[in-house]
PDB file of C-alpha atoms and ligand atoms in Angstrom:
ATOM      1  CA  MET A   1      19.209-209.779 -38.477  1.00 66.00           C
ATOM      2  CA  GLY A   2      15.747-210.773 -39.613  1.00 79.00           C
ATOM      3  CA  SER A   3      12.844-208.398 -39.484  1.00 84.00           C
ATOM      4  CA  PHE A   4       9.455-209.141 -38.025  1.00 81.00           C
ATOM      5  CA  ASP A   5       6.002-207.675 -37.976  1.00 84.00           C
ATOM      6  CA  TYR A   6       3.923-206.584 -35.078  1.00 84.00           C
ATOM      7  CA  LEU A   7       0.281-207.537 -34.919  1.00 87.00           C
ATOM      8  CA  PHE A   8      -2.021-205.146 -33.106  1.00 90.00           C
ATOM      9  CA  LYS A   9      -5.740-205.312 -32.619  1.00 93.00           C
ATOM     10  CA  VAL A  10      -7.266-201.873 -32.953  1.00 94.00           C
ATOM     11  CA  LEU A  11     -10.928-201.283 -32.184  1.00 94.00           C
ATOM     12  CA  VAL A  12     -12.943-198.792 -34.215  1.00 95.00           C
ATOM     13  CA  VAL A  13     -16.148-197.684 -32.518  1.00 95.00           C
ATOM     14  CA  GLY A  14     -18.722-194.961 -33.026  1.00 96.00           C
ATOM     15  CA  ASP A  15     -22.314-194.548 -34.118  1.00 95.00           C
ATOM     16  CA  THR A  16     -23.656-195.835 -37.399  1.00 94.00           C
ATOM     17  CA  ALA A  17     -22.654-193.858 -40.494  1.00 95.00           C
ATOM     18  CA  VAL A  18     -19.839-191.840 -38.920  1.00 97.00           C
ATOM     19  CA  GLY A  19     -17.365-193.429 -41.363  1.00 96.00           C
ATOM     20  CA  LYS A  20     -15.802-196.449 -39.634  1.00 96.00           C
ATOM     21  CA  THR A  21     -16.022-198.808 -42.584  1.00 94.00           C
ATOM     22  CA  SER A  22     -14.870-196.041 -44.907  1.00 95.00           C
ATOM     23  CA  LEU A  23     -11.862-195.468 -42.660  1.00 95.00           C
ATOM     24  CA  LEU A  24     -10.802-199.093 -42.917  1.00 93.00           C
ATOM     25  CA  ASN A  25     -11.303-199.119 -46.686  1.00 91.00           C
ATOM     26  CA  ARG A  26      -9.280-195.947 -46.977  1.00 91.00           C
ATOM     27  CA  TYR A  27      -6.472-197.022 -44.696  1.00 90.00           C
ATOM     28  CA  VAL A  28      -6.184-200.603 -45.865  1.00 86.00           C
ATOM     29  CA  HIS A  29      -7.089-200.312 -49.555  1.00 84.00           C
ATOM     30  CA  ASP A  30      -6.761-196.561 -50.157  1.00 82.00           C
ATOM     31  CA  VAL A  31     -10.233-196.372 -51.659  1.00 84.00           C
ATOM     32  CA  PHE A  32     -13.294-194.354 -50.827  1.00 87.00           C
ATOM     33  CA  GLY A  33     -16.672-195.053 -52.337  1.00 81.00           C
ATOM     34  CA  LYS A  34     -20.144-196.290 -51.977  1.00 61.00           C
ATOM     35  CA  GLU A  35     -19.592-199.722 -53.464  1.00 59.00           C
ATOM     36  CA  TYR A  36     -19.825-201.677 -50.266  1.00 55.00           C
ATOM     37  CA  LYS A  37     -22.669-202.841 -48.119  1.00 57.00           C
ATOM     38  CA  MET A  38     -23.562-200.957 -44.975  1.00 56.00           C
ATOM     39  CA  THR A  39     -22.268-202.820 -41.966  1.00 57.00           C
ATOM     40  CA  MET A  40     -25.117-204.976 -40.752  1.00 52.00           C
ATOM     41  CA  GLY A  41     -26.892-204.192 -37.561  1.00 53.00           C
ATOM     42  CA  GLY A  42     -28.999-201.139 -38.194  1.00 62.00           C
ATOM     43  CA  GLN A  43     -28.248-199.592 -34.833  1.00 52.00           C
ATOM     44  CA  GLU A  44     -28.420-195.831 -35.019  1.00 53.00           C
ATOM     45  CA  ARG A  45     -26.958-194.988 -31.676  1.00 65.00           C
ATOM     46  CA  PHE A  46     -24.710-196.373 -29.051  1.00 70.00           C
ATOM     47  CA  THR A  47     -24.988-200.072 -28.322  1.00 74.00           C
ATOM     48  CA  SER A  48     -22.845-201.757 -25.743  1.00 76.00           C
ATOM     49  CA  MET A  49     -20.336-204.237 -27.127  1.00 76.00           C
ATOM     50  CA  THR A  50     -19.435-207.544 -25.557  1.00 81.00           C
ATOM     51  CA  ARG A  51     -16.244-207.985 -23.604  1.00 81.00           C
ATOM     52  CA  LEU A  52     -15.226-210.628 -26.104  1.00 83.00           C
ATOM     53  CA  TYR A  53     -15.176-208.076 -28.930  1.00 84.00           C
ATOM     54  CA  TYR A  54     -12.910-205.784 -26.957  1.00 87.00           C
ATOM     55  CA  LYS A  55     -10.626-208.542 -25.711  1.00 87.00           C
ATOM     56  CA  GLN A  56      -6.873-208.138 -26.143  1.00 88.00           C
ATOM     57  CA  ALA A  57      -7.114-204.938 -28.097  1.00 92.00           C
ATOM     58  CA  SER A  58      -4.034-202.715 -28.129  1.00 92.00           C
ATOM     59  CA  ALA A  59      -5.711-199.438 -28.988  1.00 94.00           C
ATOM     60  CA  CYS A  60      -8.948-197.839 -29.972  1.00 96.00           C
ATOM     61  CA  ILE A  61     -10.362-195.283 -32.365  1.00 97.00           C
ATOM     62  CA  VAL A  62     -13.533-193.504 -31.297  1.00 98.00           C
ATOM     63  CA  MET A  63     -15.131-191.751 -34.242  1.00 98.00           C
ATOM     64  CA  PHE A  64     -17.950-189.283 -34.691  1.00 98.00           C
ATOM     65  CA  ASP A  65     -19.398-187.211 -37.524  1.00 98.00           C
ATOM     66  CA  LEU A  66     -18.680-183.496 -37.180  1.00 98.00           C
ATOM     67  CA  THR A  67     -22.071-182.672 -38.673  1.00 98.00           C
ATOM     68  CA  ASN A  68     -23.980-184.951 -36.295  1.00 97.00           C
ATOM     69  CA  PRO A  69     -24.033-183.833 -32.644  1.00 97.00           C
ATOM     70  CA  ASP A  70     -25.737-187.045 -31.508  1.00 97.00           C
ATOM     71  CA  SER A  71     -22.794-189.040 -32.772  1.00 97.00           C
ATOM     72  CA  PHE A  72     -20.502-186.801 -30.709  1.00 98.00           C
ATOM     73  CA  ARG A  73     -22.588-187.270 -27.559  1.00 97.00           C
ATOM     74  CA  SER A  74     -22.443-191.036 -28.063  1.00 97.00           C
ATOM     75  CA  CYS A  75     -18.649-190.931 -27.847  1.00 97.00           C
ATOM     76  CA  GLN A  76     -18.991-190.536 -24.096  1.00 97.00           C
ATOM     77  CA  MET A  77     -20.841-193.824 -23.968  1.00 95.00           C
ATOM     78  CA  TRP A  78     -18.449-195.557 -26.316  1.00 96.00           C
ATOM     79  CA  LYS A  79     -15.475-194.482 -24.254  1.00 97.00           C
ATOM     80  CA  ASN A  80     -17.041-195.395 -20.913  1.00 96.00           C
ATOM     81  CA  ASP A  81     -18.058-198.769 -22.253  1.00 94.00           C
ATOM     82  CA  LEU A  82     -14.553-199.443 -23.523  1.00 94.00           C
ATOM     83  CA  ASP A  83     -12.808-198.367 -20.351  1.00 94.00           C
ATOM     84  CA  SER A  84     -15.124-200.499 -18.240  1.00 93.00           C
ATOM     85  CA  LYS A  85     -14.513-203.615 -20.302  1.00 93.00           C
ATOM     86  CA  VAL A  86     -10.916-203.627 -21.429  1.00 92.00           C
ATOM     87  CA  THR A  87      -7.520-202.510 -20.175  1.00 91.00           C
ATOM     88  CA  LEU A  88      -3.957-203.225 -21.189  1.00 89.00           C
ATOM     89  CA  PRO A  89      -2.287-206.170 -19.446  1.00 86.00           C
ATOM     90  CA  ASN A  90      -0.685-203.735 -16.979  1.00 86.00           C
ATOM     91  CA  GLY A  91      -4.067-202.272 -16.073  1.00 88.00           C
ATOM     92  CA  ASP A  92      -3.678-199.016 -17.983  1.00 90.00           C
ATOM     93  CA  LEU A  93      -6.498-197.715 -20.137  1.00 92.00           C
ATOM     94  CA  LEU A  94      -6.280-198.582 -23.814  1.00 92.00           C
ATOM     95  CA  PRO A  95      -4.705-195.763 -25.791  1.00 93.00           C
ATOM     96  CA  CYS A  96      -7.621-194.141 -27.569  1.00 95.00           C
ATOM     97  CA  ILE A  97      -7.690-191.520 -30.282  1.00 97.00           C
ATOM     98  CA  LEU A  98     -10.762-189.381 -31.028  1.00 98.00           C
ATOM     99  CA  LEU A  99     -11.473-188.729 -34.700  1.00 98.00           C
ATOM    100  CA  ALA A 100     -13.834-185.947 -35.741  1.00 98.00           C
ATOM    101  CA  ASN A 101     -14.705-187.205 -39.201  1.00 98.00           C
ATOM    102  CA  LYS A 102     -16.321-185.625 -42.278  1.00 98.00           C
ATOM    103  CA  SER A 103     -14.354-182.412 -41.899  1.00 98.00           C
ATOM    104  CA  ASP A 104     -14.969-181.799 -45.606  1.00 98.00           C
ATOM    105  CA  LEU A 105     -18.650-181.098 -44.866  1.00 98.00           C
ATOM    106  CA  SER A 106     -20.093-177.939 -43.415  1.00 96.00           C
ATOM    107  CA  PRO A 107     -21.363-176.603 -41.191  1.00 96.00           C
ATOM    108  CA  TRP A 108     -19.705-178.406 -38.306  1.00 97.00           C
ATOM    109  CA  ALA A 109     -22.127-178.990 -35.449  1.00 97.00           C
ATOM    110  CA  LEU A 110     -19.377-178.854 -32.803  1.00 97.00           C
ATOM    111  CA  THR A 111     -16.707-176.338 -31.945  1.00 97.00           C
ATOM    112  CA  LYS A 112     -13.045-177.218 -31.538  1.00 96.00           C
ATOM    113  CA  GLU A 113     -13.328-176.094 -27.916  1.00 97.00           C
ATOM    114  CA  GLN A 114     -16.120-178.584 -27.197  1.00 97.00           C
ATOM    115  CA  ILE A 115     -14.194-181.434 -28.760  1.00 98.00           C
ATOM    116  CA  ASP A 116     -10.972-180.448 -27.027  1.00 97.00           C
ATOM    117  CA  LYS A 117     -12.656-180.315 -23.619  1.00 97.00           C
ATOM    118  CA  PHE A 118     -14.296-183.692 -24.137  1.00 98.00           C
ATOM    119  CA  SER A 119     -11.039-185.258 -25.311  1.00 97.00           C
ATOM    120  CA  LYS A 120      -9.101-183.971 -22.298  1.00 96.00           C
ATOM    121  CA  GLU A 121     -11.770-184.954 -19.787  1.00 97.00           C
ATOM    122  CA  ASN A 122     -12.023-188.488 -21.101  1.00 97.00           C
ATOM    123  CA  ASN A 123      -8.417-189.619 -21.292  1.00 94.00           C
ATOM    124  CA  PHE A 124      -8.003-189.672 -25.025  1.00 96.00           C
ATOM    125  CA  ILE A 125      -4.397-189.519 -26.196  1.00 94.00           C
ATOM    126  CA  GLY A 126      -5.558-186.790 -28.524  1.00 94.00           C
ATOM    127  CA  TRP A 127      -7.995-185.836 -31.208  1.00 97.00           C
ATOM    128  CA  THR A 128      -8.012-184.459 -34.695  1.00 96.00           C
ATOM    129  CA  GLU A 129     -10.429-183.728 -37.502  1.00 97.00           C
ATOM    130  CA  THR A 130     -10.372-186.149 -40.415  1.00 97.00           C
ATOM    131  CA  SER A 131     -11.940-186.575 -43.787  1.00 97.00           C
ATOM    132  CA  VAL A 132     -11.896-190.142 -44.961  1.00 96.00           C
ATOM    133  CA  LYS A 133     -13.404-188.858 -48.184  1.00 96.00           C
ATOM    134  CA  GLU A 134     -10.561-186.449 -48.896  1.00 96.00           C
ATOM    135  CA  ASN A 135      -7.940-188.597 -47.199  1.00 95.00           C
ATOM    136  CA  LYS A 136      -7.216-185.864 -44.692  1.00 96.00           C
ATOM    137  CA  ASN A 137      -5.259-186.753 -41.538  1.00 95.00           C
ATOM    138  CA  ILE A 138      -5.913-190.474 -41.900  1.00 95.00           C
ATOM    139  CA  ASN A 139      -2.378-191.839 -42.245  1.00 93.00           C
ATOM    140  CA  GLU A 140      -1.122-189.228 -39.815  1.00 93.00           C
ATOM    141  CA  SER A 141      -3.580-190.059 -37.054  1.00 93.00           C
ATOM    142  CA  MET A 142      -3.005-193.785 -37.508  1.00 93.00           C
ATOM    143  CA  ARG A 143       0.687-193.081 -37.178  1.00 93.00           C
ATOM    144  CA  VAL A 144       0.147-191.389 -33.823  1.00 92.00           C
ATOM    145  CA  LEU A 145      -1.796-194.383 -32.604  1.00 93.00           C
ATOM    146  CA  ILE A 146       0.770-196.896 -33.856  1.00 92.00           C
ATOM    147  CA  GLN A 147       3.596-194.949 -32.276  1.00 90.00           C
ATOM    148  CA  ARG A 148       1.758-195.055 -28.968  1.00 90.00           C
ATOM    149  CA  MET A 149       1.180-198.818 -29.267  1.00 90.00           C
ATOM    150  CA  MET A 150       4.852-199.407 -30.030  1.00 88.00           C
ATOM    151  CA  GLU A 151       5.931-197.360 -27.019  1.00 87.00           C
ATOM    152  CA  THR A 152       3.564-199.232 -24.765  1.00 81.00           C
ATOM    153  CA  ARG A 153       4.755-202.520 -26.136  1.00 78.00           C
ATOM    154  CA  ASP A 154       8.453-201.758 -25.790  1.00 74.00           C
ATOM    155  CA  SER A 155       8.486-200.202 -22.362  1.00 69.00           C
ATOM    156  CA  GLY A 156       5.195-201.197 -20.815  1.00 69.00           C
ATOM    157  CA  ARG A 157       4.261-197.549 -20.485  1.00 71.00           C
ATOM    158  CA  PRO A 158       4.012-194.715 -22.952  1.00 67.00           C
ATOM    159  CA  SER A 159       6.468-191.874 -22.439  1.00 65.00           C
ATOM    160  CA  THR A 160       3.690-189.422 -21.681  1.00 69.00           C
ATOM    161  CA  PRO A 161       0.277-189.937 -20.115  1.00 65.00           C
ATOM    162  CA  PRO A 162      -2.778-189.197 -22.231  1.00 70.00           C
ATOM    163  CA  GLN A 163      -3.265-185.459 -22.538  1.00 79.00           C
ATOM    164  CA  GLY A 164      -6.225-185.313 -24.881  1.00 83.00           C
ATOM    165  CA  GLU A 165      -4.618-182.477 -26.822  1.00 87.00           C
ATOM    166  CA  TYR A 166      -5.474-181.529 -30.356  1.00 91.00           C
ATOM    167  CA  ILE A 167      -3.091-183.423 -32.581  1.00 87.00           C
ATOM    168  CA  ASN A 168      -1.423-180.905 -34.801  1.00 79.00           C
ATOM    169  CA  ILE A 169      -0.704-182.965 -37.864  1.00 72.00           C
ATOM    170  CA  ASN A 170       1.867-180.439 -39.052  1.00 67.00           C
ATOM    171  CA  ASP A 171       4.031-181.414 -36.080  1.00 64.00           C
ATOM    172  CA  ILE A 172       4.219-185.015 -37.179  1.00 60.00           C
ATOM    173  CA  SER A 173       6.742-185.996 -39.777  1.00 51.00           C
ATOM    174  CA  VAL A 174       5.510-188.678 -42.099  1.00 49.00           C
ATOM    175  CA  PRO A 175       8.429-189.978 -44.111  1.00 49.00           C
ATOM    176  CA  GLY A 176       7.259-191.167 -47.508  1.00 46.00           C
ATOM    177  CA  SER A 177       3.602-191.669 -48.162  1.00 43.00           C
ATOM    178  CA  GLY A 178       2.973-195.069 -46.630  1.00 46.00           C
ATOM    179  CA  CYS A 179       2.877-195.860 -43.008  1.00 48.00           C
ATOM    180  CA  CYS A 180       5.139-198.228 -41.115  1.00 47.00           C
TER     181      CYS A 180
HETATM  182  P1  GDP B   1     -20.038-196.634 -40.588  1.00 96.81           P
HETATM  183  O1  GDP B   1     -21.477-197.000 -40.385  1.00 96.81           O
HETATM  184  O2  GDP B   1     -19.488-195.915 -39.406  1.00 96.81           O
HETATM  185  O3  GDP B   1     -19.201-197.817 -40.985  1.00 96.81           O
HETATM  186  O4  GDP B   1     -20.010-195.544 -41.769  1.00 96.81           O
HETATM  187  P2  GDP B   1     -19.651-195.761 -43.312  1.00 96.81           P
HETATM  188  O5  GDP B   1     -18.203-195.952 -43.502  1.00 96.81           O
HETATM  189  O6  GDP B   1     -20.559-196.799 -43.884  1.00 96.81           O
HETATM  190  O7  GDP B   1     -20.014-194.310 -43.906  1.00 96.81           O
HETATM  191  C1  GDP B   1     -21.320-193.791 -43.868  1.00 96.81           C
HETATM  192  C2  GDP B   1     -21.486-192.777 -45.002  1.00 96.81           C
HETATM  193  O8  GDP B   1     -20.653-191.635 -44.743  1.00 96.81           O
HETATM  194  C3  GDP B   1     -21.086-193.314 -46.359  1.00 96.81           C
HETATM  195  O9  GDP B   1     -21.994-192.814 -47.317  1.00 96.81           O
HETATM  196  C4  GDP B   1     -19.698-192.724 -46.590  1.00 96.81           C
HETATM  197  O10 GDP B   1     -19.412-192.552 -47.966  1.00 96.81           O
HETATM  198  C5  GDP B   1     -19.803-191.383 -45.859  1.00 96.81           C
HETATM  199  N1  GDP B   1     -18.517-190.873 -45.361  1.00 96.81           N
HETATM  200  C6  GDP B   1     -17.572-191.514 -44.638  1.00 96.81           C
HETATM  201  N2  GDP B   1     -16.529-190.725 -44.353  1.00 96.81           N
HETATM  202  C7  GDP B   1     -16.805-189.519 -44.906  1.00 96.81           C
HETATM  203  C8  GDP B   1     -16.090-188.267 -44.967  1.00 96.81           C
HETATM  204  O11 GDP B   1     -14.980-188.068 -44.455  1.00 96.81           O
HETATM  205  N3  GDP B   1     -16.726-187.234 -45.619  1.00 96.81           N
HETATM  206  C9  GDP B   1     -17.958-187.395 -46.200  1.00 96.81           C
HETATM  207  N4  GDP B   1     -18.479-186.331 -46.807  1.00 96.81           N
HETATM  208  N5  GDP B   1     -18.634-188.563 -46.172  1.00 96.81           N
HETATM  209  C10 GDP B   1     -18.078-189.609 -45.545  1.00 96.81           C
HETATM  210 MG1   MG B   2     -19.677-199.763 -41.040  1.00 96.81          MG
END
C-alpha cells in the first residue's frame, strides 16, 4: 500500500499584530523572532476579505491578542465575514478554532468566561489560549483542527457539532513531538 498526503487550505484571520505570521513561522519552521517583515497592508482593524481568498478553504483559525480587547471584538466581524462567504461543499460552516494568543503576557484584557461565551455563541469548534512565543498549545491546537478536517473529509460530517468549548490541551494525546 502506498501512502499519500492530504492538502488542506487553512485560513488564518485576525487583526494586525495578533501573531498570525508568527504562528505560521512557528508551526512551519519552528522559529519565533522579529527577523521578518510585517505583513503588508497596514490595516489595524477588521477588513473584509474577498470571497476569492476564502475559496475552497477546509478550516479556519481566528486569532486575537489576549492583551488587546479590540482584537477580541474584531473576531466577531472576522467570523461573520467568513461564515457569510465560505462554507464546506456540503453547506456546513467551516470548522473554526479560536486562538487567544500572547498568553505569556499579562495582564489579560479578557476573562476566560468572556472568551468561552463568545466561542460558544459563534459556532467555533473550540478555543484555547496560546503563546506562539513560548510555543504553548500551538501543535496541540493545530492537531485539533486537523483531526476535525480529516473527520469531515472522511465522512462528510464531523462526529460532533461545534460546541465552542475550551479545549483542554491535557486531554489531547500528542504522540511524539511532531504533528501528523
Ligand atoms: P500579525 O500581524 O498577526 O501577522 O502579527 P505578527 O506575527 O507580525 O506579530 C506581531 C508582534 O507580536 C510581533 O512582534 C511578534 O513577535 C509578537 N508576538 C506574536 N505572538 C506572540 C506571543 O505569543 N507572545 C508575545 N509576547 N508576542 C507575540
Ligand atoms: Mg502578519
